[in-house]
Amino acid sequence: MSTSDQPDAITDAREQFQNGNPEAAFETLTGEVQRLHDRVRDLNRDYEHAVAKTEQLQDDVTDLEANLEAKDETIEALQTETEQRKAANERLQDRITELEADNDALHAENDRLQDRVSRLEDELDRRPHIEWAGPDPTELAITSSEAGNTVKPYQAIRDRVEADTHELLEERVQRLEDGEANVVVRGEFDGDELPIERKIAMRKAGGDLSANKARATLVFPKFGGHADTRGGSQLVLSSSDVRAILRETTDRSEWPNETIKRTMQWTAKLTSHRDEKHDWGARDDENLLTLRRGRDGELELVADIDEYREYYAELEEAQKHE
């Protein structure tokens, strides 16, 4: 029965009751109550479905809002990253411009140096020619490029030195160059010693040294025995020689180039004659040993041969008085 039928059901029940048929009236009203109950139940069910649907829609709206917020944050992050990359690109472009300018300047400097090299080569061609295969200094000969006259300075000096003094010096130098004797440190320090001597003494006494300084104390005593004589005026120890010394004095056979470089740097620094540590420099010409890069690009430790011989003789003299 539809909603529009409700008044008829009540009217029917009233008439039935008035006509003396209360059972029929009760049955009619009971049916109407049951119909209304079913209707309420259906409405409740529809309401619950509507509530559930509303909650689901609310959850969907919440998820959409969260997704939208996350996307907004992502967009902001992308915008920030884009701005940062743009700034970085601008800095790189500025750096490229600087490097291009530096490159142009280096090309100009290279041209200037090339001209300087050419002039020095021309000047070198005009200088006297020196012949010496080594190691015997008596074979040193200097020939004038213009007149062609040849002199042997070692022989000229030898003639002016007393025989016993000459033999003593010759013996010391020969022992040093043949590697039969290594540089030793003084027993007592008086302030004239090199920093490397103190480091050698520290290592022998078990003191705490950095790895590079410890390796420098192994290289320095072997310098005279491994260095090559160059031009009659220099002793030169190459990075290959340093690697060979470390192989001799340690239980390692392989040494990286960077380690060899740092070892040579400290070997040179620790032969500084300067008092302040911050003044020590590997390429300082005032050092006993100076770090240089040879013509073939290989690092070298270079010493003035006369200065080194004098230093070695002082050490030997100091050892005699201890």
PDB file of N, CA and C in Angstrom, residues 266-299:
ATOM      1  N   TRP A 266     108.491  16.429   1.631  1.00  0.00           N
ATOM      2  CA  TRP A 266     108.938  16.546   3.021  1.00  0.00           C
ATOM      3  C   TRP A 266     110.449  16.357   3.144  1.00  0.00           C
ATOM      4  N   THR A 267     111.023  15.542   2.280  1.00  0.00           N
ATOM      5  CA  THR A 267     112.487  15.402   2.304  1.00  0.00           C
ATOM      6  C   THR A 267     113.130  16.746   2.018  1.00  0.00           C
ATOM      7  N   ALA A 268     112.583  17.477   1.036  1.00  0.00           N
ATOM      8  CA  ALA A 268     113.128  18.796   0.708  1.00  0.00           C
ATOM      9  C   ALA A 268     112.851  19.811   1.819  1.00  0.00           C
ATOM     10  N   LYS A 269     111.608  19.848   2.318  1.00  0.00           N
ATOM     11  CA  LYS A 269     111.260  20.806   3.360  1.00  0.00           C
ATOM     12  C   LYS A 269     112.140  20.664   4.592  1.00  0.00           C
ATOM     13  N   LEU A 270     112.411  19.412   4.964  1.00  0.00           N
ATOM     14  CA  LEU A 270     113.168  19.167   6.199  1.00  0.00           C
ATOM     15  C   LEU A 270     114.657  19.430   6.045  1.00  0.00           C
ATOM     16  N   THR A 271     115.096  19.854   4.850  1.00  0.00           N
ATOM     17  CA  THR A 271     116.497  20.271   4.693  1.00  0.00           C
ATOM     18  C   THR A 271     116.588  21.795   4.620  1.00  0.00           C
ATOM     19  N   SER A 272     115.549  22.473   5.076  1.00  0.00           N
ATOM     20  CA  SER A 272     115.539  23.937   5.048  1.00  0.00           C
ATOM     21  C   SER A 272     116.523  24.501   6.080  1.00  0.00           C
ATOM     22  N   HIS A 273     117.148  25.606   5.711  1.00  0.00           N
ATOM     23  CA  HIS A 273     118.036  26.320   6.641  1.00  0.00           C
ATOM     24  C   HIS A 273     117.291  27.428   7.390  1.00  0.00           C
ATOM     25  N   ARG A 274     116.003  27.576   7.103  1.00  0.00           N
ATOM     26  CA  ARG A 274     115.230  28.655   7.723  1.00  0.00           C
ATOM     27  C   ARG A 274     114.768  28.225   9.118  1.00  0.00           C
ATOM     28  N   ASP A 275     114.650  29.200  10.016  1.00  0.00           N
ATOM     29  CA  ASP A 275     114.338  28.901  11.421  1.00  0.00           C
ATOM     30  C   ASP A 275     112.864  28.598  11.642  1.00  0.00           C
ATOM     31  N   GLU A 276     111.980  29.310  10.948  1.00  0.00           N
ATOM     32  CA  GLU A 276     110.546  29.173  11.186  1.00  0.00           C
ATOM     33  C   GLU A 276     109.954  28.089  10.289  1.00  0.00           C
ATOM     34  N   LYS A 277     109.145  27.215  10.894  1.00  0.00           N
ATOM     35  CA  LYS A 277     108.555  26.118  10.131  1.00  0.00           C
ATOM     36  C   LYS A 277     107.674  26.620   8.993  1.00  0.00           C
ATOM     37  N   HIS A 278     106.947  27.726   9.234  1.00  0.00           N
ATOM     38  CA  HIS A 278     106.041  28.204   8.187  1.00  0.00           C
ATOM     39  C   HIS A 278     106.803  28.745   6.983  1.00  0.00           C
ATOM     40  N   ASP A 279     108.117  28.912   7.114  1.00  0.00           N
ATOM     41  CA  ASP A 279     108.935  29.371   5.994  1.00  0.00           C
ATOM     42  C   ASP A 279     109.521  28.218   5.194  1.00  0.00           C
ATOM     43  N   TRP A 280     109.353  26.987   5.685  1.00  0.00           N
ATOM     44  CA  TRP A 280     109.910  25.841   4.969  1.00  0.00           C
ATOM     45  C   TRP A 280     109.148  25.623   3.668  1.00  0.00           C
ATOM     46  N   GLY A 281     109.883  25.459   2.593  1.00  0.00           N
ATOM     47  CA  GLY A 281     109.252  25.186   1.302  1.00  0.00           C
ATOM     48  C   GLY A 281     110.040  24.158   0.533  1.00  0.00           C
ATOM     49  N   ALA A 282     109.337  23.254  -0.149  1.00  0.00           N
ATOM     50  CA  ALA A 282     110.010  22.178  -0.868  1.00  0.00           C
ATOM     51  C   ALA A 282     110.841  22.717  -2.034  1.00  0.00           C
ATOM     52  N   ARG A 283     110.397  23.833  -2.624  1.00  0.00           N
ATOM     53  CA  ARG A 283     111.079  24.365  -3.804  1.00  0.00           C
ATOM     54  C   ARG A 283     111.980  25.569  -3.476  1.00  0.00           C
ATOM     55  N   ASP A 284     112.320  25.708  -2.212  1.00  0.00           N
ATOM     56  CA  ASP A 284     113.171  26.811  -1.771  1.00  0.00           C
ATOM     57  C   ASP A 284     114.619  26.522  -2.178  1.00  0.00           C
ATOM     58  N   ASP A 285     115.215  27.442  -2.940  1.00  0.00           N
ATOM     59  CA  ASP A 285     116.596  27.250  -3.394  1.00  0.00           C
ATOM     60  C   ASP A 285     117.601  27.297  -2.251  1.00  0.00           C
ATOM     61  N   GLU A 286     117.173  27.801  -1.063  1.00  0.00           N
ATOM     62  CA  GLU A 286     118.072  27.857   0.083  1.00  0.00           C
ATOM     63  C   GLU A 286     118.174  26.505   0.802  1.00  0.00           C
ATOM     64  N   ASN A 287     117.324  25.550   0.457  1.00  0.00           N
ATOM     65  CA  ASN A 287     117.391  24.223   1.077  1.00  0.00           C
ATOM     66  C   ASN A 287     118.673  23.501   0.665  1.00  0.00           C
ATOM     67  N   LEU A 288     119.046  22.507   1.467  1.00  0.00           N
ATOM     68  CA  LEU A 288     120.123  21.628   1.033  1.00  0.00           C
ATOM     69  C   LEU A 288     119.644  20.804  -0.158  1.00  0.00           C
ATOM     70  N   LEU A 289     118.408  20.293  -0.075  1.00  0.00           N
ATOM     71  CA  LEU A 289     117.780  19.578  -1.191  1.00  0.00           C
ATOM     72  C   LEU A 289     116.546  20.375  -1.633  1.00  0.00           C
ATOM     73  N   THR A 290     116.418  20.595  -2.908  1.00  0.00           N
ATOM     74  CA  THR A 290     115.305  21.355  -3.454  1.00  0.00           C
ATOM     75  C   THR A 290     114.506  20.487  -4.419  1.00  0.00           C
ATOM     76  N   LEU A 291     113.174  20.586  -4.328  1.00  0.00           N
ATOM     77  CA  LEU A 291     112.305  19.807  -5.215  1.00  0.00           C
ATOM     78  C   LEU A 291     112.152  20.534  -6.549  1.00  0.00           C
ATOM     79  N   ARG A 292     112.393  19.826  -7.630  1.00  0.00           N
ATOM     80  CA  ARG A 292     112.256  20.375  -8.966  1.00  0.00           C
ATOM     81  C   ARG A 292     111.542  19.357  -9.855  1.00  0.00           C
ATOM     82  N   ARG A 293     111.047  19.824 -10.984  1.00  0.00           N
ATOM     83  CA  ARG A 293     110.502  18.926 -11.989  1.00  0.00           C
ATOM     84  C   ARG A 293     111.452  18.916 -13.181  1.00  0.00           C
ATOM     85  N   GLY A 294     111.945  17.736 -13.531  1.00  0.00           N
ATOM     86  CA  GLY A 294     112.923  17.618 -14.600  1.00  0.00           C
ATOM     87  C   GLY A 294     112.335  17.872 -15.979  1.00  0.00           C
ATOM     88  N   ARG A 295     113.184  17.851 -16.959  1.00  0.00           N
ATOM     89  CA  ARG A 295     112.730  18.128 -18.320  1.00  0.00           C
ATOM     90  C   ARG A 295     111.741  17.077 -18.818  1.00  0.00           C
ATOM     91  N   ASP A 296     111.855  15.848 -18.323  1.00  0.00           N
ATOM     92  CA  ASP A 296     110.944  14.792 -18.741  1.00  0.00           C
ATOM     93  C   ASP A 296     109.668  14.773 -17.895  1.00  0.00           C
ATOM     94  N   GLY A 297     109.511  15.764 -17.003  1.00  0.00           N
ATOM     95  CA  GLY A 297     108.320  15.844 -16.169  1.00  0.00           C
ATOM     96  C   GLY A 297     108.427  15.103 -14.853  1.00  0.00           C
ATOM     97  N   GLU A 298     109.517  14.363 -14.633  1.00  0.00           N
ATOM     98  CA  GLU A 298     109.670  13.593 -13.405  1.00  0.00           C
ATOM     99  C   GLU A 298     110.189  14.493 -12.281  1.00  0.00           C
ATOM    100  N   LEU A 299     109.636  14.303 -11.077  1.00  0.00           N
ATOM    101  CA  LEU A 299     110.097  15.078  -9.925  1.00  0.00           C
ATOM    102  C   LEU A 299     111.527  14.675  -9.561  1.00  0.00           C
TER     103      LEU A 299
END
